[in-house]
PDB file of C-alpha atoms in Angstrom:
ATOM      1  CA  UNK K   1      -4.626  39.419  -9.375  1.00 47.00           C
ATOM      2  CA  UNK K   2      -5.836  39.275  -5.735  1.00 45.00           C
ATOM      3  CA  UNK K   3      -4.251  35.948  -4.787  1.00 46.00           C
ATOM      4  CA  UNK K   4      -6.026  36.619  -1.037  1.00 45.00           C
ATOM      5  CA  UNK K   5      -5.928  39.827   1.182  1.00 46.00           C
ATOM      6  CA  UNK K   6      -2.431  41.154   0.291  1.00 50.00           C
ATOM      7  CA  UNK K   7      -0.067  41.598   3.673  1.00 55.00           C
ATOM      8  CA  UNK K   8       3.623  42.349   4.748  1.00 65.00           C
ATOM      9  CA  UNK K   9       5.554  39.927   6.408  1.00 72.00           C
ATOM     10  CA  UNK K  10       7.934  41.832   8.841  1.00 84.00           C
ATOM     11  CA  UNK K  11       9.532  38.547  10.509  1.00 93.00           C
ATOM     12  CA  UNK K  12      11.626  35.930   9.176  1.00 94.00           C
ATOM     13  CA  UNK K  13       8.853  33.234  10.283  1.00 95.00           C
ATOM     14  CA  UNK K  14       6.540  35.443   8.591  1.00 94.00           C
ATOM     15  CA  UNK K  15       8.689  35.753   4.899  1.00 95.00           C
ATOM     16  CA  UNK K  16       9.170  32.150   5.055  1.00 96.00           C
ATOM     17  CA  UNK K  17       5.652  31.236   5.698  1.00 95.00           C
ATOM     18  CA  UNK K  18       5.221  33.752   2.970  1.00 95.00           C
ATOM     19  CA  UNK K  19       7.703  31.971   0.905  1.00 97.00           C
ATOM     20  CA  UNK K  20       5.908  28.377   1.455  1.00 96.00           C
ATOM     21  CA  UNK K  21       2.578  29.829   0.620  1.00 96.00           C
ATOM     22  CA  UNK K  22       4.181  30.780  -2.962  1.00 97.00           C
ATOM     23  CA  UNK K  23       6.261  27.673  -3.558  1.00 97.00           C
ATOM     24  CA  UNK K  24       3.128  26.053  -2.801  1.00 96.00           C
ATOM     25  CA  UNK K  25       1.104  27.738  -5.414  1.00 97.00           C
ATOM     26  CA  UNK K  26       3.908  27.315  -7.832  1.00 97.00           C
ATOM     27  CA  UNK K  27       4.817  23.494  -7.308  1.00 96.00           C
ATOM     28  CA  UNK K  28       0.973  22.643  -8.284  1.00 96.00           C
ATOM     29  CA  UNK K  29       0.674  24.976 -11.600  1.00 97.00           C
ATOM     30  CA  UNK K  30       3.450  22.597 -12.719  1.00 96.00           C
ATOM     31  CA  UNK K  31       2.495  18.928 -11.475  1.00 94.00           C
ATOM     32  CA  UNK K  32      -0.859  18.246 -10.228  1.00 94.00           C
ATOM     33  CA  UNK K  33      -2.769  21.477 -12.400  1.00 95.00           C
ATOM     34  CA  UNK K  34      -0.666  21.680 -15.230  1.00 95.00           C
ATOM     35  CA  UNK K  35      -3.147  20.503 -17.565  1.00 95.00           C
ATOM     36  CA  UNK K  36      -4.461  23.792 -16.872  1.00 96.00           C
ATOM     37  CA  UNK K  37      -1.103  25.963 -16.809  1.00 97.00           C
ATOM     38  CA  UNK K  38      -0.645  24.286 -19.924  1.00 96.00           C
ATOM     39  CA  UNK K  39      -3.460  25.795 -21.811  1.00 96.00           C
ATOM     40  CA  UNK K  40      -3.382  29.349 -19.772  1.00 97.00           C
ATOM     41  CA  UNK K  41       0.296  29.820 -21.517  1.00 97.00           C
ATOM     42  CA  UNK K  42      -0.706  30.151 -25.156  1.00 95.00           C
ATOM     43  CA  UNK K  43       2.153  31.757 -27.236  1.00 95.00           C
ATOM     44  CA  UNK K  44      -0.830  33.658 -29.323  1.00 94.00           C
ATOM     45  CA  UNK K  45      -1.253  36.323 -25.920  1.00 94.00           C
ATOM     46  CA  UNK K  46       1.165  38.557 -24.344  1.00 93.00           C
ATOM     47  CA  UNK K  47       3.348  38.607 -22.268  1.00 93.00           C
ATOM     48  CA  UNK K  48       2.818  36.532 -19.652  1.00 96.00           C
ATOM     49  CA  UNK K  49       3.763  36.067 -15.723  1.00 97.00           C
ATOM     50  CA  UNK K  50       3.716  32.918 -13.105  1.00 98.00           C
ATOM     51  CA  UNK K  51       2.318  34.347  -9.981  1.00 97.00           C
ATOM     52  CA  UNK K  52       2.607  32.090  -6.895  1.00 97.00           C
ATOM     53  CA  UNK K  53       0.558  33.379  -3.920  1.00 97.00           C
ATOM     54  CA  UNK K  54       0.819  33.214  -0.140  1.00 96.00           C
ATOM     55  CA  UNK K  55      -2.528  31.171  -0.432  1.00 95.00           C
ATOM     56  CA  UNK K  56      -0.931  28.604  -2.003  1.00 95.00           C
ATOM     57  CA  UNK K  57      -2.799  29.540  -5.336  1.00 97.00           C
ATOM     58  CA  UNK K  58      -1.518  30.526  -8.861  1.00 98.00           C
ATOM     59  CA  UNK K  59      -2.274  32.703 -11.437  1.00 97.00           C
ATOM     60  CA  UNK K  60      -1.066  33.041 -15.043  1.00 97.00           C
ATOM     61  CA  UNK K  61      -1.530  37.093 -15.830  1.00 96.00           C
ATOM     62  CA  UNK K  62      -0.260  39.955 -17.804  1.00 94.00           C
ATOM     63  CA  UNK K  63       2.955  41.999 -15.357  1.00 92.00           C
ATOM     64  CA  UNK K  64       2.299  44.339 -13.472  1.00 86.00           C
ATOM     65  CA  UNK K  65       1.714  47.622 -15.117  1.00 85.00           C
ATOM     66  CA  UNK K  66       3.524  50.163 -12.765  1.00 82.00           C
ATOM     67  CA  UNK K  67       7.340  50.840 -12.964  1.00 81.00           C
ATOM     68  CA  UNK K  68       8.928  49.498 -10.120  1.00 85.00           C
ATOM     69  CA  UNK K  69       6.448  46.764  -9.163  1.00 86.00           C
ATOM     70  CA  UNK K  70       5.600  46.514  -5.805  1.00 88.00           C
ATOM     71  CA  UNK K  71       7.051  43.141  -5.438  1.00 92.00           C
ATOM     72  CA  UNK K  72       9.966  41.566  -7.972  1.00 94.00           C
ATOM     73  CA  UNK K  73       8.137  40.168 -11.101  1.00 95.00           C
ATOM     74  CA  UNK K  74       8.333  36.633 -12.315  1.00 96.00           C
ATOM     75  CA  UNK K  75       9.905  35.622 -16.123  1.00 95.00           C
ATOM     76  CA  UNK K  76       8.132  37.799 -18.891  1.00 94.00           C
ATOM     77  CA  UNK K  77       6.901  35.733 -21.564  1.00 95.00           C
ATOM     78  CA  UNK K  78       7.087  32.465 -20.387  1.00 96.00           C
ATOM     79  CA  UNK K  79       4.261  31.760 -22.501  1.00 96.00           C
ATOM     80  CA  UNK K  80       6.425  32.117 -25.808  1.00 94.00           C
ATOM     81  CA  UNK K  81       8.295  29.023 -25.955  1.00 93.00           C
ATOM     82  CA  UNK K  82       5.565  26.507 -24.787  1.00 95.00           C
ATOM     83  CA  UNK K  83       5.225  24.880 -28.235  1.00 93.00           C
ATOM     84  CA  UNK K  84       9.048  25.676 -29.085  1.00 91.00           C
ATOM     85  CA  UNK K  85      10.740  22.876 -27.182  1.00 91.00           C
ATOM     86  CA  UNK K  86       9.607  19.681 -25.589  1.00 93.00           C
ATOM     87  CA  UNK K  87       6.707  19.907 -22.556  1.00 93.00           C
ATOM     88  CA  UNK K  88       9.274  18.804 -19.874  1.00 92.00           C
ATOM     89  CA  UNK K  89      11.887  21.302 -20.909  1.00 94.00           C
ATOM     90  CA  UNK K  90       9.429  23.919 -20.594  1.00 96.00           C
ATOM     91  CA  UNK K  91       8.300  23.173 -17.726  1.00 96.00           C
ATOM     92  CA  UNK K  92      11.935  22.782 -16.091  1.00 95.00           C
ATOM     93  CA  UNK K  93      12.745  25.743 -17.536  1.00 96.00           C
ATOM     94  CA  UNK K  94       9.765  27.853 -15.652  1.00 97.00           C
ATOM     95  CA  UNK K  95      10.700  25.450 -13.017  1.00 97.00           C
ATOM     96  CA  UNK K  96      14.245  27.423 -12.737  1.00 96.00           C
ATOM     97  CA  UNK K  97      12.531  30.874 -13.132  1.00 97.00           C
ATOM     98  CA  UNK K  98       9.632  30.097 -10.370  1.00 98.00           C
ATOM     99  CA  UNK K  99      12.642  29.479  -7.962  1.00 98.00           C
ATOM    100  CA  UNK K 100      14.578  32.549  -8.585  1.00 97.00           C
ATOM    101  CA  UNK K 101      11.709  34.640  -8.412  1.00 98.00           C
ATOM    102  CA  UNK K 102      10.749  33.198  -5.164  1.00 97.00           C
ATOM    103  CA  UNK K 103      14.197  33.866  -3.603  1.00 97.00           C
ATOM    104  CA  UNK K 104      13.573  37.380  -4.624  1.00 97.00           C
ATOM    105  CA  UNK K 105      10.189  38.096  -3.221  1.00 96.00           C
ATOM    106  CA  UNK K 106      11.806  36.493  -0.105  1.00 96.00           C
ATOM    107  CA  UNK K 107      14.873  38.733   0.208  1.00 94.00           C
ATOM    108  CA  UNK K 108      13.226  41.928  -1.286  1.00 95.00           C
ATOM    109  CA  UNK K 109      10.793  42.165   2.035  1.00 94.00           C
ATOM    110  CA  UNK K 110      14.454  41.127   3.976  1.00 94.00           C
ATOM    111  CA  UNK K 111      15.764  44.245   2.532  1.00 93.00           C
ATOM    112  CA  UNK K 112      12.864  46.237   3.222  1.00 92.00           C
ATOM    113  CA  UNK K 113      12.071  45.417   6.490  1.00 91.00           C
ATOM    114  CA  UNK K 114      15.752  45.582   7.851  1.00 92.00           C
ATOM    115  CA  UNK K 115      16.720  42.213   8.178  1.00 94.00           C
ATOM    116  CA  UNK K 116      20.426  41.399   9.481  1.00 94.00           C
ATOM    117  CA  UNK K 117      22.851  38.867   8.537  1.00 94.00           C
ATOM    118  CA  UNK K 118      22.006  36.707  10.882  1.00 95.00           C
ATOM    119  CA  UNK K 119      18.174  37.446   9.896  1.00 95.00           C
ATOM    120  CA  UNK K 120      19.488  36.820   6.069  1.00 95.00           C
ATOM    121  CA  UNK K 121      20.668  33.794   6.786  1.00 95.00           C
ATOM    122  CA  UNK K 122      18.627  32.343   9.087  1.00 95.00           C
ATOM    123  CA  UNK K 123      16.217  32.812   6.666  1.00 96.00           C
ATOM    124  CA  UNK K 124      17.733  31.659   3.943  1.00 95.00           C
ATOM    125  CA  UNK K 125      18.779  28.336   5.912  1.00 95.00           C
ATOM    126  CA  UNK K 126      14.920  27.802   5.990  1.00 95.00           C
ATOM    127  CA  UNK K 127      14.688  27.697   2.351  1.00 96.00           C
ATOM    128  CA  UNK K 128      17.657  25.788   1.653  1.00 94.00           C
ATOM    129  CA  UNK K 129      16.346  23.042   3.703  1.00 92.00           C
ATOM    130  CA  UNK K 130      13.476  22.689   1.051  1.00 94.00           C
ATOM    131  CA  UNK K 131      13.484  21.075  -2.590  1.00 94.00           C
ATOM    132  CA  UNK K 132      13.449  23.644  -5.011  1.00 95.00           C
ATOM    133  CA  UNK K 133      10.891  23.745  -7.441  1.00 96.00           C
ATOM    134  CA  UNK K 134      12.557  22.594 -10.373  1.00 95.00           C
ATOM    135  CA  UNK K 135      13.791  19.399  -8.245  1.00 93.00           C
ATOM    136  CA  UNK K 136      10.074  18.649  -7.465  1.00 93.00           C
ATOM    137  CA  UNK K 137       8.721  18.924 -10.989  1.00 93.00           C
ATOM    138  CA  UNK K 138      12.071  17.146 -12.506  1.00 90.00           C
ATOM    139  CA  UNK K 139      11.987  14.197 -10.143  1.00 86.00           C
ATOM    140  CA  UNK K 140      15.509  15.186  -8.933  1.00 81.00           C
ATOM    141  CA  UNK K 141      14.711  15.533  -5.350  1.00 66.00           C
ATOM    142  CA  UNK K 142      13.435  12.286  -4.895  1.00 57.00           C
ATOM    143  CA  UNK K 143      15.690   9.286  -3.197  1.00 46.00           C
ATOM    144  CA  UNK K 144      16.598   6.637  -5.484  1.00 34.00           C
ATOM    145  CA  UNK K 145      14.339   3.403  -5.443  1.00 35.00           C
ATOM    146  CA  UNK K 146      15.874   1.553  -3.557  1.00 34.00           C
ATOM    147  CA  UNK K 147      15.857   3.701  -0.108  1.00 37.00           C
ATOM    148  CA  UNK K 148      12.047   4.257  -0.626  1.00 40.00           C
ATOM    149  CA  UNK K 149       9.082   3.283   1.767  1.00 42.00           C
ATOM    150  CA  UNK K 150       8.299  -0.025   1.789  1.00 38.00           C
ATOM    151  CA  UNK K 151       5.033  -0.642  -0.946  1.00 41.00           C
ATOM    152  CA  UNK K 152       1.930  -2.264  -0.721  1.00 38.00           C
ATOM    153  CA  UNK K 153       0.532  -4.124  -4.120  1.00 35.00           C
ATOM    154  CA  UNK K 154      -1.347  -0.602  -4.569  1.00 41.00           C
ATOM    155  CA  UNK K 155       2.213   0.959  -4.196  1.00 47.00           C
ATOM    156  CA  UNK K 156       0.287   2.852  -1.318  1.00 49.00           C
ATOM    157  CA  UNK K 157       2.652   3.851   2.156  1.00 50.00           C
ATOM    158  CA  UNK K 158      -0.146   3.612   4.963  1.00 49.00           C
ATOM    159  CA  UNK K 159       0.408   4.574   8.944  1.00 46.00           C
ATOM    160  CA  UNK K 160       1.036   1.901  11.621  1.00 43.00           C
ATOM    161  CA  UNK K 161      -0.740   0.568  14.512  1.00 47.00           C
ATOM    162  CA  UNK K 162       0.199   2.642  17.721  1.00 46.00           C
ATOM    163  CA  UNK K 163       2.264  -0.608  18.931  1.00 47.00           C
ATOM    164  CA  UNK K 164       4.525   0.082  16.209  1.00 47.00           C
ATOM    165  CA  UNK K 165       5.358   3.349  17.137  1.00 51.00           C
ATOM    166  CA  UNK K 166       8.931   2.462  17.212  1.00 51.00           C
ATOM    167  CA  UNK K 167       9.492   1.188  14.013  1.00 48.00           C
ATOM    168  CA  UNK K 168       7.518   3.992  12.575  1.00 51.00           C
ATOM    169  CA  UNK K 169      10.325   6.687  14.041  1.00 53.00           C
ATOM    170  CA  UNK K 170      13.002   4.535  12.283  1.00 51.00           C
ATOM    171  CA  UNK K 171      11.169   4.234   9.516  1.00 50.00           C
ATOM    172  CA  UNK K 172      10.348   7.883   9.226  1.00 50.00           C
ATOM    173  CA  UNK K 173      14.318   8.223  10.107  1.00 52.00           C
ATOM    174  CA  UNK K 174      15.133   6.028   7.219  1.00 48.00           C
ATOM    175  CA  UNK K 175      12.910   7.349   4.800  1.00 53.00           C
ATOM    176  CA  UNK K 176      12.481  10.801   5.554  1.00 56.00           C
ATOM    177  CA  UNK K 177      13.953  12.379   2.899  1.00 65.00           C
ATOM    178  CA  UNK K 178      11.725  11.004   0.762  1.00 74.00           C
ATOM    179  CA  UNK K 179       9.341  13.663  -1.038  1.00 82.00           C
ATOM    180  CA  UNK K 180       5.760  14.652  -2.319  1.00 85.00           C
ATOM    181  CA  UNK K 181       5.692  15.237  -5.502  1.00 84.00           C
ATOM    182  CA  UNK K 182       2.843  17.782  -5.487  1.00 84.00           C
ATOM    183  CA  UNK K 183       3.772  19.630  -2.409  1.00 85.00           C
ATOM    184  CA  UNK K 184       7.174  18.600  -2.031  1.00 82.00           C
ATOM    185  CA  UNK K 185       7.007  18.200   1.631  1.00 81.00           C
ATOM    186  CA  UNK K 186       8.858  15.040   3.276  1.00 78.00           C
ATOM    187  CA  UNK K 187       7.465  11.835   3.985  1.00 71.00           C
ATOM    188  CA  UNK K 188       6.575  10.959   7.462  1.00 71.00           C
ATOM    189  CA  UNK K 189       5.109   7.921   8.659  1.00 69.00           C
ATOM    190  CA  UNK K 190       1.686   9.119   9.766  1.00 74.00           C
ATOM    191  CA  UNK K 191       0.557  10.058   6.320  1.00 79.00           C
ATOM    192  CA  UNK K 192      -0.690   7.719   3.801  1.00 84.00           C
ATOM    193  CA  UNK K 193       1.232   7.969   0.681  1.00 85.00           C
ATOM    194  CA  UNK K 194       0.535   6.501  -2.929  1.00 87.00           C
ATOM    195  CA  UNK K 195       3.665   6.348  -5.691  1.00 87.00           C
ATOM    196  CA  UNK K 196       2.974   6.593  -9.557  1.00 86.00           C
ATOM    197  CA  UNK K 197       3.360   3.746 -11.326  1.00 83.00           C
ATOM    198  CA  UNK K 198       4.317   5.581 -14.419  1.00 82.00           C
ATOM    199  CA  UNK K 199       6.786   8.360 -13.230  1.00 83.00           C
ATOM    200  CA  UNK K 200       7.482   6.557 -10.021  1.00 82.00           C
ATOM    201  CA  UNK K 201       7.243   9.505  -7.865  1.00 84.00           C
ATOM    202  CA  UNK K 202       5.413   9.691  -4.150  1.00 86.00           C
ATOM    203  CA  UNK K 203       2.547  11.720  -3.597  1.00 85.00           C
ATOM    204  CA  UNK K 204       0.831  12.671  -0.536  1.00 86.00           C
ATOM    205  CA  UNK K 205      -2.678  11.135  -0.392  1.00 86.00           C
ATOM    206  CA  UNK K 206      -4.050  14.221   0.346  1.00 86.00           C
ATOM    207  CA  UNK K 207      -1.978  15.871  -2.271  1.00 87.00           C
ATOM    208  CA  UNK K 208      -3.624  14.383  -5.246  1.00 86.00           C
ATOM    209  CA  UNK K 209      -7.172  13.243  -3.245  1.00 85.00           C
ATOM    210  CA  UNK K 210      -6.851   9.692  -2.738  1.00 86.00           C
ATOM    211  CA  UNK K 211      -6.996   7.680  -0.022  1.00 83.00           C
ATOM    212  CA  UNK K 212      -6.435   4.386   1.868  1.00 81.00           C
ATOM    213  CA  UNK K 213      -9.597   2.629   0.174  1.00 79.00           C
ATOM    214  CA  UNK K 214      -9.656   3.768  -2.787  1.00 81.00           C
ATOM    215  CA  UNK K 215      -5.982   3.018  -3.478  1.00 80.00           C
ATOM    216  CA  UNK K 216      -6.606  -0.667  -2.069  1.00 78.00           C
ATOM    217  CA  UNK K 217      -9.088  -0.388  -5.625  1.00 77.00           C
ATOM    218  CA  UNK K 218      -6.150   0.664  -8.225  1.00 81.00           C
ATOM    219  CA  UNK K 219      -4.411  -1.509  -9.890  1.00 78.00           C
ATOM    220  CA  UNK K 220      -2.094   1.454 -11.393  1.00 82.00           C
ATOM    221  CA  UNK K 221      -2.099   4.118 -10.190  1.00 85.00           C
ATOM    222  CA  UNK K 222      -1.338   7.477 -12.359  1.00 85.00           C
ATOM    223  CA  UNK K 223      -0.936  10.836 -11.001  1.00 85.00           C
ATOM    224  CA  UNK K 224      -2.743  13.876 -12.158  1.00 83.00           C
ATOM    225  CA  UNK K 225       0.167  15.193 -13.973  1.00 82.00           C
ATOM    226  CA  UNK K 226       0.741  11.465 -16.084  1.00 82.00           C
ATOM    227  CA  UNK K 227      -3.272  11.221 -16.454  1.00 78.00           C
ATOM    228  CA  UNK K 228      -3.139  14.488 -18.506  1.00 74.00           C
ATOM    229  CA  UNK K 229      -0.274  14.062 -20.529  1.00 65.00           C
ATOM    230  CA  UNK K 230      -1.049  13.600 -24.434  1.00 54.00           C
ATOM    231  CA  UNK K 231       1.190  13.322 -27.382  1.00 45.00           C
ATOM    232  CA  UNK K 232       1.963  17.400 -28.589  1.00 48.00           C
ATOM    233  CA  UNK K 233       2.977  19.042 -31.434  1.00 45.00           C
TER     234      UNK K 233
END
């Protein structure tokens, strides 16, 4: 598990970039790779550990071996009851373990770098102000339907002319809670979104590689996690 050149952050800036890095990592082994995570979790191997990475990469590995860990480890065994309840539950249910482990990592390098209360909670105002992962992979963090971005026929959000500059702050004011469902990052009126037509969630264009002209080319549009889902035992 290298997951990049390992490092300590010593600042809260530096734990929550930390933090973002991991959430990062996390949020696409369980929407736009999970295809992948899927198959990397069979219940026929051991043990088994969701690492999320500063890097914003992920890894499905064996714990580690030495007693303590360096860092807080992630649920044991996850792997276990992939085929024992239905693909969604699972998922939610690493979902809810990928969160609590992140809060963790975050607070463990608090505690050993000497962080305050006001440190501690600056710091953990930062990550409150973010979905957490099981509200990005459930759908719960996004707005209802009807307080969504406006739609094209390709159900794509695209930037304004610089005339419009206006409307686009009260339209990023109106819609800016609205969020990505790979990264879960807000919406924002400069960045060209697309929306799923089968789980009706936004996605960054960059998120899941599309953009302005080749959405104006799909008629439906599927995201990467509803283009690899298949009927499973």
């Amino acid at each position: 598990m290298d997951g990049g050149a390992p490092y300590n952050p010593r600042t809260v800036e530096e734990v929550f970039r930390d933090f973002k890095g991991r959430r990062a990592g996390l949020i696409k082994a369980l929407t736009t790779d999970v295809e992948e995570f899927y198959q990397q979790c069979d219940p026929e191997k051991e043990n088994l550990c969701l690492y999320g990475f500063p890097s914003e990469q992920w890894e499905v590995n064996l714990p580690a071996e030495e007693v303590p860990p360096e860092l807080p480890e992630p649920a044991l065994g996850i792997n276990f009851a992939r085929d024992g309840m239905q693909e969604k539950d699972w998922l939610s249910l690493v979902a809810v373990h990928s969160d609590v482990w992140l809060l963790s990592v975050a607070f463990y390098f608090g505690a050993r770098f000497g962080f305050d209360k006001t440190d501690r909670k600056r710091l953990f105002n930062m990550i409150n102000d973010l979905p957490t992962i099981f509200e990005v992979v459930t759908g719960t963090a996004k707005k209802q339907r009807s307080s969504e971005p406006q739609i094209k026929s390709t159900k794509a959000v695209q930037s304004k002319d610089e005339d419009e500059e206006g409307l686009d702050e009260e339209d990023e004011e109106e819609h800016g809670e609205t969020l990505c469902g790979a990264c879960g990052e807000n919406y924002a009126s400069d960045e060209f979104w697309i929306c799923c037509d089968i789980c009706e969630k936004w996605f960054h264009g960059k998120c899941v590689k599309i953009t302005p002209a080749r959405a104006e080319h799909i008629k439906q549009y599927k995201c990467p996690s509803c283009s690899n889902k298949r009927i499973r035992p």
